[in-house]
Amino acid sequence: MSASKRDELVQRALQAFYRGGFHAIGMDRLAKETGVSKTAIYKHFRTKEELILATLRLRDEQFRNWLMRRVEALAPDPRDQLIAIFDALAEWFDEPEFKSCMFIKASSEYQDRAHPIHATSAEHKRLLAVDFTERAKKAGAKDPDKLARELLIVKEGAIVLAHLHDSRRVAKDARQAAETLINASFNN
């Protein structure tokens, strides 16, 4: 399988796992949904878990790149960018294909913290926290690490609740909560 075919397989598998979950999508169903035979899949990935890891790495790259670019497009000022994170999330929640967070799902299905799939999911969240911390530092927050952790908690809760309830209401409430945390982080 060529590199481009492999990349296409990973992209299709990402979509299948995002829609259907990791354990629920067996290799027969994955072959059907991706249009790639099981034999061809196993030529490139020794196990289903290797393929899952490849999809998570791709999703991490896609999501973080999208979020960072979108936040910067919405607000040039670092403090405003902290709020814009929630404006970008509201746009994501409004997409018809929104099905919560792939990393939350993966860590729920692979609960052992030592498992590579769980660890990859945790790394995605850590990298988001690093970005949030850098933005909070540039904005001049009193405790940028704490603010970043708090905003990540609000973000993660919003993702879960947007999947379960009225996503527009959740997005609005999450933005308001973020504004409260941000304002408190800059007041003496």
PDB file of C-alpha atoms in Angstrom:
ATOM      1  CA  MET A   1       0.000   0.000   0.000  1.00  0.00           C
ATOM      2  CA  SER A   2       1.490   3.342  -1.012  1.00  0.00           C
ATOM      3  CA  ALA A   3       1.894   6.216   1.433  1.00  0.00           C
ATOM      4  CA  SER A   4      -1.047   8.045  -0.121  1.00  0.00           C
ATOM      5  CA  LYS A   5      -3.233   4.920   0.125  1.00  0.00           C
ATOM      6  CA  ARG A   6      -2.116   4.495   3.729  1.00  0.00           C
ATOM      7  CA  ASP A   7      -2.998   8.134   4.474  1.00  0.00           C
ATOM      8  CA  GLU A   8      -6.378   7.664   2.817  1.00  0.00           C
ATOM      9  CA  LEU A   9      -6.995   4.551   4.924  1.00  0.00           C
ATOM     10  CA  VAL A  10      -6.112   6.403   8.129  1.00  0.00           C
ATOM     11  CA  GLN A  11      -8.435   9.286   7.200  1.00  0.00           C
ATOM     12  CA  ARG A  12     -11.328   6.919   6.424  1.00  0.00           C
ATOM     13  CA  ALA A  13     -10.674   4.905   9.576  1.00  0.00           C
ATOM     14  CA  LEU A  14     -10.646   8.120  11.597  1.00  0.00           C
ATOM     15  CA  GLN A  15     -14.109   8.958  10.280  1.00  0.00           C
ATOM     16  CA  ALA A  16     -15.404   5.453  10.974  1.00  0.00           C
ATOM     17  CA  PHE A  17     -14.022   5.373  14.535  1.00  0.00           C
ATOM     18  CA  TYR A  18     -15.282   8.908  15.240  1.00  0.00           C
ATOM     19  CA  ARG A  19     -18.803   7.963  14.178  1.00  0.00           C
ATOM     20  CA  GLY A  20     -18.947   4.477  15.620  1.00  0.00           C
ATOM     21  CA  GLY A  21     -16.414   4.114  18.413  1.00  0.00           C
ATOM     22  CA  PHE A  22     -13.292   2.015  18.645  1.00  0.00           C
ATOM     23  CA  HIS A  23     -14.508  -1.271  20.110  1.00  0.00           C
ATOM     24  CA  ALA A  24     -17.800  -1.198  18.185  1.00  0.00           C
ATOM     25  CA  ILE A  25     -16.022  -0.993  14.828  1.00  0.00           C
ATOM     26  CA  GLY A  26     -14.561  -4.419  14.123  1.00  0.00           C
ATOM     27  CA  MET A  27     -12.122  -5.126  11.316  1.00  0.00           C
ATOM     28  CA  ASP A  28     -14.822  -6.487   9.000  1.00  0.00           C
ATOM     29  CA  ARG A  29     -16.895  -3.344   9.406  1.00  0.00           C
ATOM     30  CA  LEU A  30     -13.789  -1.172   9.120  1.00  0.00           C
ATOM     31  CA  ALA A  31     -12.855  -2.854   5.834  1.00  0.00           C
ATOM     32  CA  LYS A  32     -16.379  -2.273   4.550  1.00  0.00           C
ATOM     33  CA  GLU A  33     -16.497   1.378   5.653  1.00  0.00           C
ATOM     34  CA  THR A  34     -13.029   2.253   4.378  1.00  0.00           C
ATOM     35  CA  GLY A  35     -13.238   0.242   1.160  1.00  0.00           C
ATOM     36  CA  VAL A  36      -9.895  -1.386   2.010  1.00  0.00           C
ATOM     37  CA  SER A  37      -9.641  -5.146   2.467  1.00  0.00           C
ATOM     38  CA  LYS A  38      -8.600  -6.547   5.834  1.00  0.00           C
ATOM     39  CA  THR A  39      -5.548  -8.052   4.158  1.00  0.00           C
ATOM     40  CA  ALA A  40      -4.482  -4.631   2.863  1.00  0.00           C
ATOM     41  CA  ILE A  41      -5.135  -3.027   6.267  1.00  0.00           C
ATOM     42  CA  TYR A  42      -2.986  -5.654   7.992  1.00  0.00           C
ATOM     43  CA  LYS A  43      -0.183  -5.131   5.483  1.00  0.00           C
ATOM     44  CA  HIS A  44       0.261  -1.633   6.854  1.00  0.00           C
ATOM     45  CA  PHE A  45      -0.898  -2.027  10.466  1.00  0.00           C
ATOM     46  CA  ARG A  46      -0.074  -5.141  12.456  1.00  0.00           C
ATOM     47  CA  THR A  47      -3.049  -4.574  14.775  1.00  0.00           C
ATOM     48  CA  LYS A  48      -6.253  -2.609  14.961  1.00  0.00           C
ATOM     49  CA  GLU A  49      -4.728  -0.681  17.871  1.00  0.00           C
ATOM     50  CA  GLU A  50      -1.852   0.486  15.636  1.00  0.00           C
ATOM     51  CA  LEU A  51      -4.438   1.835  13.210  1.00  0.00           C
ATOM     52  CA  ILE A  52      -6.324   3.512  16.062  1.00  0.00           C
ATOM     53  CA  LEU A  53      -3.092   5.199  17.169  1.00  0.00           C
ATOM     54  CA  ALA A  54      -2.514   6.450  13.620  1.00  0.00           C
ATOM     55  CA  THR A  55      -6.033   7.898  13.509  1.00  0.00           C
ATOM     56  CA  LEU A  56      -5.531   9.602  16.870  1.00  0.00           C
ATOM     57  CA  ARG A  57      -2.248  11.168  15.734  1.00  0.00           C
ATOM     58  CA  LEU A  58      -3.971  12.449  12.589  1.00  0.00           C
ATOM     59  CA  ARG A  59      -6.935  13.792  14.545  1.00  0.00           C
ATOM     60  CA  ASP A  60      -4.609  15.501  17.018  1.00  0.00           C
ATOM     61  CA  GLU A  61      -2.776  17.255  14.208  1.00  0.00           C
ATOM     62  CA  GLN A  62      -5.982  18.225  12.404  1.00  0.00           C
ATOM     63  CA  PHE A  63      -7.859  19.430  15.467  1.00  0.00           C
ATOM     64  CA  ARG A  64      -5.059  21.406  17.121  1.00  0.00           C
ATOM     65  CA  ASN A  65      -4.086  23.034  13.828  1.00  0.00           C
ATOM     66  CA  TRP A  66      -7.695  23.965  13.136  1.00  0.00           C
ATOM     67  CA  LEU A  67      -8.310  25.282  16.655  1.00  0.00           C
ATOM     68  CA  MET A  68      -5.134  27.379  16.799  1.00  0.00           C
ATOM     69  CA  ARG A  69      -5.670  28.882  13.335  1.00  0.00           C
ATOM     70  CA  ARG A  70      -9.326  29.574  14.044  1.00  0.00           C
ATOM     71  CA  VAL A  71      -8.617  31.212  17.419  1.00  0.00           C
ATOM     72  CA  GLU A  72      -5.976  33.458  15.852  1.00  0.00           C
ATOM     73  CA  ALA A  73      -8.351  34.383  13.021  1.00  0.00           C
ATOM     74  CA  LEU A  74     -11.086  35.298  15.501  1.00  0.00           C
ATOM     75  CA  ALA A  75      -8.915  37.430  17.800  1.00  0.00           C
ATOM     76  CA  PRO A  76      -5.448  38.953  17.400  1.00  0.00           C
ATOM     77  CA  ASP A  77      -5.025  39.785  21.117  1.00  0.00           C
ATOM     78  CA  PRO A  78      -3.878  36.885  23.390  1.00  0.00           C
ATOM     79  CA  ARG A  79      -6.475  37.669  26.059  1.00  0.00           C
ATOM     80  CA  ASP A  80      -9.248  37.763  23.456  1.00  0.00           C
ATOM     81  CA  GLN A  81      -7.885  34.518  22.002  1.00  0.00           C
ATOM     82  CA  LEU A  82      -8.596  32.797  25.319  1.00  0.00           C
ATOM     83  CA  ILE A  83     -12.269  33.667  24.856  1.00  0.00           C
ATOM     84  CA  ALA A  84     -12.136  32.919  21.123  1.00  0.00           C
ATOM     85  CA  ILE A  85     -11.330  29.301  21.985  1.00  0.00           C
ATOM     86  CA  PHE A  86     -14.974  29.016  23.015  1.00  0.00           C
ATOM     87  CA  ASP A  87     -16.232  30.815  19.902  1.00  0.00           C
ATOM     88  CA  ALA A  88     -14.331  28.273  17.795  1.00  0.00           C
ATOM     89  CA  LEU A  89     -15.795  25.428  19.846  1.00  0.00           C
ATOM     90  CA  ALA A  90     -19.293  26.808  19.254  1.00  0.00           C
ATOM     91  CA  GLU A  91     -18.648  26.610  15.506  1.00  0.00           C
ATOM     92  CA  TRP A  92     -17.467  23.002  15.865  1.00  0.00           C
ATOM     93  CA  PHE A  93     -20.485  22.049  17.984  1.00  0.00           C
ATOM     94  CA  ASP A  94     -22.745  23.457  15.267  1.00  0.00           C
ATOM     95  CA  GLU A  95     -21.326  21.166  12.569  1.00  0.00           C
ATOM     96  CA  PRO A  96     -23.748  18.370  11.598  1.00  0.00           C
ATOM     97  CA  GLU A  97     -21.018  15.720  11.958  1.00  0.00           C
ATOM     98  CA  PHE A  98     -20.073  16.792  15.520  1.00  0.00           C
ATOM     99  CA  LYS A  99     -19.947  13.653  17.686  1.00  0.00           C
ATOM    100  CA  SER A 100     -18.030  14.822  20.762  1.00  0.00           C
ATOM    101  CA  CYS A 101     -14.285  14.401  21.217  1.00  0.00           C
ATOM    102  CA  MET A 102     -12.437  11.460  19.722  1.00  0.00           C
ATOM    103  CA  PHE A 103      -9.878  11.589  22.559  1.00  0.00           C
ATOM    104  CA  ILE A 104     -12.512  11.531  25.286  1.00  0.00           C
ATOM    105  CA  LYS A 105     -14.037   8.513  23.557  1.00  0.00           C
ATOM    106  CA  ALA A 106     -10.672   6.776  23.165  1.00  0.00           C
ATOM    107  CA  SER A 107      -9.683   7.296  26.795  1.00  0.00           C
ATOM    108  CA  SER A 108     -13.091   5.986  27.879  1.00  0.00           C
ATOM    109  CA  GLU A 109     -12.743   2.841  25.798  1.00  0.00           C
ATOM    110  CA  TYR A 110      -9.092   2.300  26.755  1.00  0.00           C
ATOM    111  CA  GLN A 111      -9.139   3.234  30.440  1.00  0.00           C
ATOM    112  CA  ASP A 112      -5.751   1.897  31.513  1.00  0.00           C
ATOM    113  CA  ARG A 113      -3.551   4.993  31.732  1.00  0.00           C
ATOM    114  CA  ALA A 114      -0.533   2.974  30.622  1.00  0.00           C
ATOM    115  CA  HIS A 115      -2.231   1.868  27.404  1.00  0.00           C
ATOM    116  CA  PRO A 116      -0.800   3.690  24.355  1.00  0.00           C
ATOM    117  CA  ILE A 117      -4.268   4.753  23.158  1.00  0.00           C
ATOM    118  CA  HIS A 118      -5.109   6.275  26.548  1.00  0.00           C
ATOM    119  CA  ALA A 119      -1.671   7.898  26.735  1.00  0.00           C
ATOM    120  CA  THR A 120      -2.057   9.382  23.250  1.00  0.00           C
ATOM    121  CA  SER A 121      -5.406  10.857  24.260  1.00  0.00           C
ATOM    122  CA  ALA A 122      -3.886  12.352  27.404  1.00  0.00           C
ATOM    123  CA  GLU A 123      -1.037  13.815  25.352  1.00  0.00           C
ATOM    124  CA  HIS A 124      -3.529  15.587  23.097  1.00  0.00           C
ATOM    125  CA  LYS A 125      -5.091  17.271  26.122  1.00  0.00           C
ATOM    126  CA  ARG A 126      -1.651  18.135  27.524  1.00  0.00           C
ATOM    127  CA  LEU A 127      -0.695  19.845  24.263  1.00  0.00           C
ATOM    128  CA  LEU A 128      -3.894  21.879  24.355  1.00  0.00           C
ATOM    129  CA  ALA A 129      -3.056  22.943  27.919  1.00  0.00           C
ATOM    130  CA  VAL A 130       0.417  24.025  26.773  1.00  0.00           C
ATOM    131  CA  ASP A 131      -1.131  26.215  24.082  1.00  0.00           C
ATOM    132  CA  PHE A 132      -3.662  27.695  26.511  1.00  0.00           C
ATOM    133  CA  THR A 133      -0.854  28.401  29.012  1.00  0.00           C
ATOM    134  CA  GLU A 134       1.231  30.183  26.384  1.00  0.00           C
ATOM    135  CA  ARG A 135      -1.725  32.360  25.407  1.00  0.00           C
ATOM    136  CA  ALA A 136      -2.435  33.141  29.073  1.00  0.00           C
ATOM    137  CA  LYS A 137       1.228  34.090  29.617  1.00  0.00           C
ATOM    138  CA  LYS A 138       1.203  36.387  26.584  1.00  0.00           C
ATOM    139  CA  ALA A 139      -2.004  37.960  27.861  1.00  0.00           C
ATOM    140  CA  GLY A 140      -0.419  38.616  31.271  1.00  0.00           C
ATOM    141  CA  ALA A 141      -2.565  36.347  33.445  1.00  0.00           C
ATOM    142  CA  LYS A 142      -1.587  36.220  37.143  1.00  0.00           C
ATOM    143  CA  ASP A 143      -1.294  32.415  37.121  1.00  0.00           C
ATOM    144  CA  PRO A 144      -1.248  31.246  33.482  1.00  0.00           C
ATOM    145  CA  ASP A 145      -0.925  27.549  34.344  1.00  0.00           C
ATOM    146  CA  LYS A 146      -3.954  27.630  36.612  1.00  0.00           C
ATOM    147  CA  LEU A 147      -6.024  29.610  34.103  1.00  0.00           C
ATOM    148  CA  ALA A 148      -5.089  27.163  31.341  1.00  0.00           C
ATOM    149  CA  ARG A 149      -6.144  24.189  33.486  1.00  0.00           C
ATOM    150  CA  GLU A 150      -9.455  25.875  34.335  1.00  0.00           C
ATOM    151  CA  LEU A 151     -10.169  26.734  30.702  1.00  0.00           C
ATOM    152  CA  LEU A 152      -9.350  23.175  29.668  1.00  0.00           C
ATOM    153  CA  ILE A 153     -11.822  21.865  32.245  1.00  0.00           C
ATOM    154  CA  VAL A 154     -14.536  24.171  30.893  1.00  0.00           C
ATOM    155  CA  LYS A 155     -13.663  23.197  27.307  1.00  0.00           C
ATOM    156  CA  GLU A 156     -13.783  19.468  28.009  1.00  0.00           C
ATOM    157  CA  GLY A 157     -17.035  19.718  29.937  1.00  0.00           C
ATOM    158  CA  ALA A 158     -18.547  21.784  27.150  1.00  0.00           C
ATOM    159  CA  ILE A 159     -17.616  19.158  24.562  1.00  0.00           C
ATOM    160  CA  VAL A 160     -19.302  16.390  26.538  1.00  0.00           C
ATOM    161  CA  LEU A 161     -22.416  18.429  27.295  1.00  0.00           C
ATOM    162  CA  ALA A 162     -22.688  19.780  23.735  1.00  0.00           C
ATOM    163  CA  HIS A 163     -22.918  16.187  22.565  1.00  0.00           C
ATOM    164  CA  LEU A 164     -25.611  15.377  25.137  1.00  0.00           C
ATOM    165  CA  HIS A 165     -27.713  18.533  25.186  1.00  0.00           C
ATOM    166  CA  ASP A 166     -28.457  21.774  23.332  1.00  0.00           C
ATOM    167  CA  SER A 167     -25.035  22.545  21.883  1.00  0.00           C
ATOM    168  CA  ARG A 168     -25.756  26.239  21.331  1.00  0.00           C
ATOM    169  CA  ARG A 169     -26.802  26.757  24.936  1.00  0.00           C
ATOM    170  CA  VAL A 170     -23.779  24.798  26.162  1.00  0.00           C
ATOM    171  CA  ALA A 171     -21.443  26.852  23.967  1.00  0.00           C
ATOM    172  CA  LYS A 172     -22.903  30.100  25.307  1.00  0.00           C
ATOM    173  CA  ASP A 173     -22.658  28.938  28.929  1.00  0.00           C
ATOM    174  CA  ALA A 174     -19.079  27.691  28.436  1.00  0.00           C
ATOM    175  CA  ARG A 175     -18.040  31.030  26.919  1.00  0.00           C
ATOM    176  CA  GLN A 176     -19.559  32.898  29.863  1.00  0.00           C
ATOM    177  CA  ALA A 177     -17.786  30.625  32.346  1.00  0.00           C
ATOM    178  CA  ALA A 178     -14.505  31.147  30.483  1.00  0.00           C
ATOM    179  CA  GLU A 179     -14.982  34.930  30.550  1.00  0.00           C
ATOM    180  CA  THR A 180     -15.533  34.796  34.313  1.00  0.00           C
ATOM    181  CA  LEU A 181     -12.359  32.759  34.823  1.00  0.00           C
ATOM    182  CA  ILE A 182     -10.342  34.983  32.497  1.00  0.00           C
ATOM    183  CA  ASN A 183     -11.559  38.195  34.124  1.00  0.00           C
ATOM    184  CA  ALA A 184     -10.771  36.824  37.599  1.00  0.00           C
ATOM    185  CA  SER A 185      -7.292  35.845  36.413  1.00  0.00           C
ATOM    186  CA  PHE A 186      -6.462  39.433  35.522  1.00  0.00           C
ATOM    187  CA  ASN A 187      -8.051  41.218  38.507  1.00  0.00           C
ATOM    188  CA  ASN A 188      -5.968  41.921  41.586  1.00  0.00           C
TER     189      ASN A 188
END
